[in-house]
C-alpha cells in the first residue's frame, strides 16, 4: 500500500541524527575556519563524546523502521552535517571489501578503514580515461601499481584505499579495471598535500601517487568496474539525501529570518496573494519535496530488489541529478532572499551555500547522470550518446 | 512505513484506466478540442469504469486511487480527466464533509450507471484572483443563506446538477450546495478557452440565491473549505503528471526518428538532457501527488503537501510542454501533432486552482 508515514523507529533515529547535527552546529563556524592542511581527527569529535553514533543507533534499532536504506536517507535529510563528527562507519573502500570481496579478503582487510580512489587528474567524470596501471609480476605473485590519483576524500584518515587501476590488455585489447587494496606504508605510495576548496573544508580532499608500488595478488578484488558501480548505486542516493539535509538547514534559517521580518509562508493561499519571498520559498520547498520523493522511491526500490541489483540504476541517477539541482537552486535562492545580511559569516547560511555546491559534482556530476537517464529512455548505449 | 507499492486493486484501476485512455480517449483528443464540447458518449464510457461511483460509497473512497486514475487519464486527454475530477471534487467533498442527511440525499445520484456532472465553483472572473480572496458572499438570513457572486471557469457548467459554491460568509470561506435550477442561478454560454476546450468552462452567476442552511456543507458544523482546495490541488497535480508523461512518451520516438544535421535529434545532448529532466519531473510529480493524496486519505495535515505538489507540477508542466513543443520545431506549432494542444492545456490546467477534486 502506498504509505508515507514515518514509523516510531524512523522518527527516533531522525531525532538522534538531528541532535548530533545540532551539537555539531555549535562549533560549525570554528571548524569551517580550520585550514584544510590540519586534519581534524581520526576518531569521534569531542563535541559528540558520550552520545550514541547515529549509524550505530540505526543498526541497533528495535522499533519498526521503513528499512535500513530508506531510514538512512530519512536521517540524512534532517539537517546539514556541519562537519564529520565521526569517521564514516563503512567508508567506500571498506564497503567494497566487505560486500564484494572474497572470504579471504574480508578476513584480511574487512576490519580496516579504507577510502575509495578512482579519480585522476585527467580522468574524473570519465573513469575509462584513467591511466593508472597494474602489472602482474608472476615471479613474486604481486601486482605493480603506477599512477596518480586526486580528489580522494579522507585519504589522510584510516588505513589506506581501494584504488581503481587498469590491468594489462586482454585478448581483445581491452584493459580490465582492477580494484586493489593499497595500505598506507607500502613503499612507493605517497600521499600529497590536501586541496584547499570552496566548502566542506572539514572534509579532507587529497591526492596520492604510486611509483612501482608492489601489492600481493590477493589484494586484487574481483568484478572490475562492477564493484564501483554497485557501491555508487548504494551511496549516491545517500549523498543526495545529505544534500537535502544541507538544504533543510538553509531553508529553515531562511524561513525563520523572513518570518521575523514579517514574511511568513502560508501554504493555503494561492500564488496571487503571495509575496515574492513567500512564492520563492514555496517553490524551493517544492523542489526539496520533489527530490525527497525521488530519493525515497529509489531507496525503497533498492530494498525491494537488493543492493546488488542493477534494477534501480536509473532511479539512482535521478536521485543524484535531482539533488544536485536542488542543492544548487535552493542554496542560491535562499541567499538571494536573505539579502546582504545573508553573506555574513555571523550566520551559517553562507557556509551551506558553499558546502552544498559539492553535491552536483562528486559521485558523478548531473551531466553524467543525465546521460545515463537519457540513454535508458532513448535506448542508446555508451558510444551512441556521450 | 514508507512504501510506494500499489495494492492489487490499485494496479487493476491503473491498468484499466491506462487501457481506456490509450484505446478510447487518446484517439479522440483532437476532435474533443476542435468541437470544444464534451462527448457525452465518451464520458458515459468512462463513467462505466465506476471511478466516481466508488467515491460515493464510504468504503470505496480513496484519493490515492483517484490520483493514480487521473494520471492515466491525463496522459491521454487532460480535458476528460478534468471532467471526471471536477465531478469527483463535488462527490468527494460531500462524501468527506457532508452531514449524514446530505450524503444520503445527494450521493445516490452519483452512484448510478448514468453519467452525472457536478462541480465545485471556486474561481472568480477577475484578473489575479486568489482562492484566499473571495468576492462571492453568503449572508445568513434566518434559516437561509443569501448567495451573491460570480464564479468563473466552472467545468461543464451547463450539465451540472449541483454546484458546491465557495463563498465568504462572516469573514471565512464556506461551502454551499446549490442545485443548478435554483432561482437566481444563471449559467453563461461558454466563451471558449485557450485549452481544455471540451470542458465548456463557463461563468455561473448567483444573484440573491436563497440557499437553505441545511444545504451548507456539513450543516451546522460547517466545512473545512481548505480541504476542498487541497483536494483540488492534488487532482490537478495528478492530471499534470499524466499530461507530462504523455508529452514525454510522444517526443521520445519523434526525436529518435528526426534526423537533423546528420544525426537523430535525440543524440544532441541538449535534447537528450531535456528528456532526462522531463522524465525526472514526471516521476517527482507523481510521488509528490501520491504523498499528498495519501495524507488526505489518512486525514493527516495535507495543506502543505498539496500546495507543494501543485506548485511543482504547475511549474514543471510548463517546462515540459514548452520543451516538448520546441523539440518538434515547426511541426510542433501545427495541428499535425498533439503537442500544441498539450501546450495550451498545460497553461490552462496549471492556473485552474480549485476546479477539481481527488
Ligand atoms: C570534495 C570532493 C570529493 C571527492 N571524493 C572523491 C573520492 O573519494 N574518490 C574519487 O575517486 N573521486 C572523488 N572526487 C572526484 C569527483 O568524483 C570528480 O570531481 C567528478 O567525477 C568530476 O570529475 P572531474 O572533476 O574530473 O570533472 P571533468 O570530468 O573534467 O568534468 C568537468 C565538467 O564537464 C562535465 N562533463 C563531463 N563529461 C561530459 C559529457 N560527456 N557531456 C556533458 N558534460 C560532461 C562534467 O559533468 C563536469 O561538469 C571528489 C571530488 C571532490 C571535489
PDB file of C-alpha atoms in Angstrom, chain B residues 136-255:
ATOM      1  CA  UNK B 136     -18.736  35.819  -3.611  1.00  0.00           C
ATOM      2  CA  UNK B 137     -20.657  36.366  -0.395  1.00  0.00           C
ATOM      3  CA  UNK B 138     -23.191  34.301   1.519  1.00  0.00           C
ATOM      4  CA  UNK B 139     -25.055  36.106   4.251  1.00  0.00           C
ATOM      5  CA  UNK B 140     -27.198  34.369   6.790  1.00  0.00           C
ATOM      6  CA  UNK B 141     -30.848  35.281   6.777  1.00  0.00           C
ATOM      7  CA  UNK B 142     -32.905  33.229   9.265  1.00  0.00           C
ATOM      8  CA  UNK B 143     -32.769  29.601   8.122  1.00  0.00           C
ATOM      9  CA  UNK B 144     -31.270  30.533   4.807  1.00  0.00           C
ATOM     10  CA  UNK B 145     -28.195  31.955   3.215  1.00  0.00           C
ATOM     11  CA  UNK B 146     -28.446  34.593   0.543  1.00  0.00           C
ATOM     12  CA  UNK B 147     -25.718  33.972  -2.001  1.00  0.00           C
ATOM     13  CA  UNK B 148     -24.360  36.591  -4.353  1.00  0.00           C
ATOM     14  CA  UNK B 149     -21.374  36.402  -6.650  1.00  0.00           C
ATOM     15  CA  UNK B 150     -19.901  35.209  -9.915  1.00  0.00           C
ATOM     16  CA  UNK B 151     -17.948  32.053 -10.377  1.00  0.00           C
ATOM     17  CA  UNK B 152     -15.717  31.503 -13.358  1.00  0.00           C
ATOM     18  CA  UNK B 153     -14.294  28.570 -15.275  1.00  0.00           C
ATOM     19  CA  UNK B 154     -16.797  26.067 -13.953  1.00  0.00           C
ATOM     20  CA  UNK B 155     -16.301  22.780 -15.831  1.00  0.00           C
ATOM     21  CA  UNK B 156     -19.310  21.572 -17.822  1.00  0.00           C
ATOM     22  CA  UNK B 157     -21.413  24.135 -16.013  1.00  0.00           C
ATOM     23  CA  UNK B 158     -24.496  23.657 -18.172  1.00  0.00           C
ATOM     24  CA  UNK B 159     -24.558  19.912 -17.461  1.00  0.00           C
ATOM     25  CA  UNK B 160     -24.058  20.107 -13.710  1.00  0.00           C
ATOM     26  CA  UNK B 161     -26.903  19.073 -11.431  1.00  0.00           C
ATOM     27  CA  UNK B 162     -25.286  20.878  -8.482  1.00  0.00           C
ATOM     28  CA  UNK B 163     -22.592  23.368  -7.661  1.00  0.00           C
ATOM     29  CA  UNK B 164     -20.646  23.466  -4.453  1.00  0.00           C
ATOM     30  CA  UNK B 165     -20.124  27.199  -4.217  1.00  0.00           C
ATOM     31  CA  UNK B 166     -17.226  28.508  -2.186  1.00  0.00           C
ATOM     32  CA  UNK B 167     -18.147  31.914  -0.825  1.00  0.00           C
ATOM     33  CA  UNK B 168     -17.258  34.126   2.049  1.00  0.00           C
ATOM     34  CA  UNK B 169     -19.635  34.059   4.973  1.00  0.00           C
ATOM     35  CA  UNK B 170     -18.954  36.011   8.161  1.00  0.00           C
ATOM     36  CA  UNK B 171     -15.391  36.639   7.076  1.00  0.00           C
ATOM     37  CA  UNK B 172     -14.470  32.996   6.406  1.00  0.00           C
ATOM     38  CA  UNK B 173     -14.813  30.681   3.437  1.00  0.00           C
ATOM     39  CA  UNK B 174     -17.845  28.459   3.466  1.00  0.00           C
ATOM     40  CA  UNK B 175     -19.309  25.933   1.023  1.00  0.00           C
ATOM     41  CA  UNK B 176     -22.935  25.904  -0.095  1.00  0.00           C
ATOM     42  CA  UNK B 177     -24.626  23.201  -2.116  1.00  0.00           C
ATOM     43  CA  UNK B 178     -26.719  24.823  -4.815  1.00  0.00           C
ATOM     44  CA  UNK B 179     -28.879  22.841  -7.258  1.00  0.00           C
ATOM     45  CA  UNK B 180     -28.406  24.296 -10.652  1.00  0.00           C
ATOM     46  CA  UNK B 181     -32.069  25.111 -11.241  1.00  0.00           C
ATOM     47  CA  UNK B 182     -32.379  27.251  -8.098  1.00  0.00           C
ATOM     48  CA  UNK B 183     -33.855  30.666  -8.871  1.00  0.00           C
ATOM     49  CA  UNK B 184     -31.129  33.275  -9.284  1.00  0.00           C
ATOM     50  CA  UNK B 185     -28.574  30.846 -10.731  1.00  0.00           C
ATOM     51  CA  UNK B 186     -27.674  31.630 -14.306  1.00  0.00           C
ATOM     52  CA  UNK B 187     -25.134  29.897 -16.482  1.00  0.00           C
ATOM     53  CA  UNK B 188     -23.459  31.872 -19.224  1.00  0.00           C
ATOM     54  CA  UNK B 189     -22.621  30.484 -22.631  1.00  0.00           C
ATOM     55  CA  UNK B 190     -19.016  29.213 -22.704  1.00  0.00           C
ATOM     56  CA  UNK B 191     -16.784  31.810 -24.317  1.00  0.00           C
ATOM     57  CA  UNK B 192     -14.179  29.305 -25.395  1.00  0.00           C
ATOM     58  CA  UNK B 193     -10.807  28.912 -23.716  1.00  0.00           C
ATOM     59  CA  UNK B 194      -7.143  28.561 -24.649  1.00  0.00           C
ATOM     60  CA  UNK B 195      -7.054  24.942 -23.579  1.00  0.00           C
ATOM     61  CA  UNK B 196      -9.217  22.230 -22.058  1.00  0.00           C
ATOM     62  CA  UNK B 197     -11.739  23.415 -24.594  1.00  0.00           C
ATOM     63  CA  UNK B 198     -14.071  20.458 -24.393  1.00  0.00           C
ATOM     64  CA  UNK B 199     -14.746  21.222 -20.737  1.00  0.00           C
ATOM     65  CA  UNK B 200     -17.019  24.066 -21.811  1.00  0.00           C
ATOM     66  CA  UNK B 201     -15.731  26.154 -18.934  1.00  0.00           C
ATOM     67  CA  UNK B 202     -18.322  28.784 -18.170  1.00  0.00           C
ATOM     68  CA  UNK B 203     -19.266  31.525 -15.789  1.00  0.00           C
ATOM     69  CA  UNK B 204     -22.065  30.965 -13.293  1.00  0.00           C
ATOM     70  CA  UNK B 205     -23.786  33.894 -11.621  1.00  0.00           C
ATOM     71  CA  UNK B 206     -25.564  33.671  -8.288  1.00  0.00           C
ATOM     72  CA  UNK B 207     -27.906  36.570  -7.748  1.00  0.00           C
ATOM     73  CA  UNK B 208     -29.725  36.707  -4.438  1.00  0.00           C
ATOM     74  CA  UNK B 209     -29.890  32.945  -4.418  1.00  0.00           C
ATOM     75  CA  UNK B 210     -31.647  31.549  -1.371  1.00  0.00           C
ATOM     76  CA  UNK B 211     -29.813  28.523  -0.012  1.00  0.00           C
ATOM     77  CA  UNK B 212     -31.353  26.745   2.976  1.00  0.00           C
ATOM     78  CA  UNK B 213     -28.914  26.393   5.901  1.00  0.00           C
ATOM     79  CA  UNK B 214     -29.463  22.650   5.564  1.00  0.00           C
ATOM     80  CA  UNK B 215     -27.557  22.940   2.269  1.00  0.00           C
ATOM     81  CA  UNK B 216     -24.481  24.396   3.891  1.00  0.00           C
ATOM     82  CA  UNK B 217     -21.853  21.681   3.542  1.00  0.00           C
ATOM     83  CA  UNK B 218     -21.617  19.942   6.910  1.00  0.00           C
ATOM     84  CA  UNK B 219     -24.759  21.819   8.025  1.00  0.00           C
ATOM     85  CA  UNK B 220     -24.255  23.347  11.499  1.00  0.00           C
ATOM     86  CA  UNK B 221     -20.687  22.075  11.729  1.00  0.00           C
ATOM     87  CA  UNK B 222     -19.739  23.807   8.535  1.00  0.00           C
ATOM     88  CA  UNK B 223     -16.979  22.573   6.261  1.00  0.00           C
ATOM     89  CA  UNK B 224     -13.223  22.681   6.038  1.00  0.00           C
ATOM     90  CA  UNK B 225     -13.021  24.583   2.758  1.00  0.00           C
ATOM     91  CA  UNK B 226      -9.243  24.372   2.758  1.00  0.00           C
ATOM     92  CA  UNK B 227      -9.521  20.620   2.458  1.00  0.00           C
ATOM     93  CA  UNK B 228     -11.568  21.053  -0.715  1.00  0.00           C
ATOM     94  CA  UNK B 229      -8.873  23.330  -2.138  1.00  0.00           C
ATOM     95  CA  UNK B 230      -6.206  20.836  -1.065  1.00  0.00           C
ATOM     96  CA  UNK B 231      -8.054  18.054  -2.886  1.00  0.00           C
ATOM     97  CA  UNK B 232      -8.312  20.218  -5.992  1.00  0.00           C
ATOM     98  CA  UNK B 233      -4.580  20.926  -5.959  1.00  0.00           C
ATOM     99  CA  UNK B 234      -3.824  17.217  -5.660  1.00  0.00           C
ATOM    100  CA  UNK B 235      -6.175  16.288  -8.505  1.00  0.00           C
ATOM    101  CA  UNK B 236      -4.668  18.913 -10.787  1.00  0.00           C
ATOM    102  CA  UNK B 237      -1.164  17.721  -9.904  1.00  0.00           C
ATOM    103  CA  UNK B 238      -2.196  14.157 -10.764  1.00  0.00           C
ATOM    104  CA  UNK B 239      -3.555  15.183 -14.155  1.00  0.00           C
ATOM    105  CA  UNK B 240      -0.470  17.306 -14.871  1.00  0.00           C
ATOM    106  CA  UNK B 241       1.681  14.263 -14.068  1.00  0.00           C
ATOM    107  CA  UNK B 242      -0.207  12.359 -16.734  1.00  0.00           C
ATOM    108  CA  UNK B 243      -0.018  15.224 -19.191  1.00  0.00           C
ATOM    109  CA  UNK B 244       3.753  15.456 -18.694  1.00  0.00           C
ATOM    110  CA  UNK B 245       4.101  11.734 -19.204  1.00  0.00           C
ATOM    111  CA  UNK B 246       2.057  11.877 -22.388  1.00  0.00           C
ATOM    112  CA  UNK B 247       4.326  14.581 -23.773  1.00  0.00           C
ATOM    113  CA  UNK B 248       7.461  12.641 -22.796  1.00  0.00           C
ATOM    114  CA  UNK B 249       6.217   9.487 -24.459  1.00  0.00           C
ATOM    115  CA  UNK B 250       5.257  11.370 -27.611  1.00  0.00           C
ATOM    116  CA  UNK B 251       8.524  13.218 -28.132  1.00  0.00           C
ATOM    117  CA  UNK B 252      10.866  10.281 -27.480  1.00  0.00           C
ATOM    118  CA  UNK B 253      10.141   8.359 -30.700  1.00  0.00           C
ATOM    119  CA  UNK B 254       9.943  11.643 -32.625  1.00  0.00           C
ATOM    120  CA  UNK B 255      13.409  12.860 -31.659  1.00  0.00           C
TER     121      UNK B 255
END
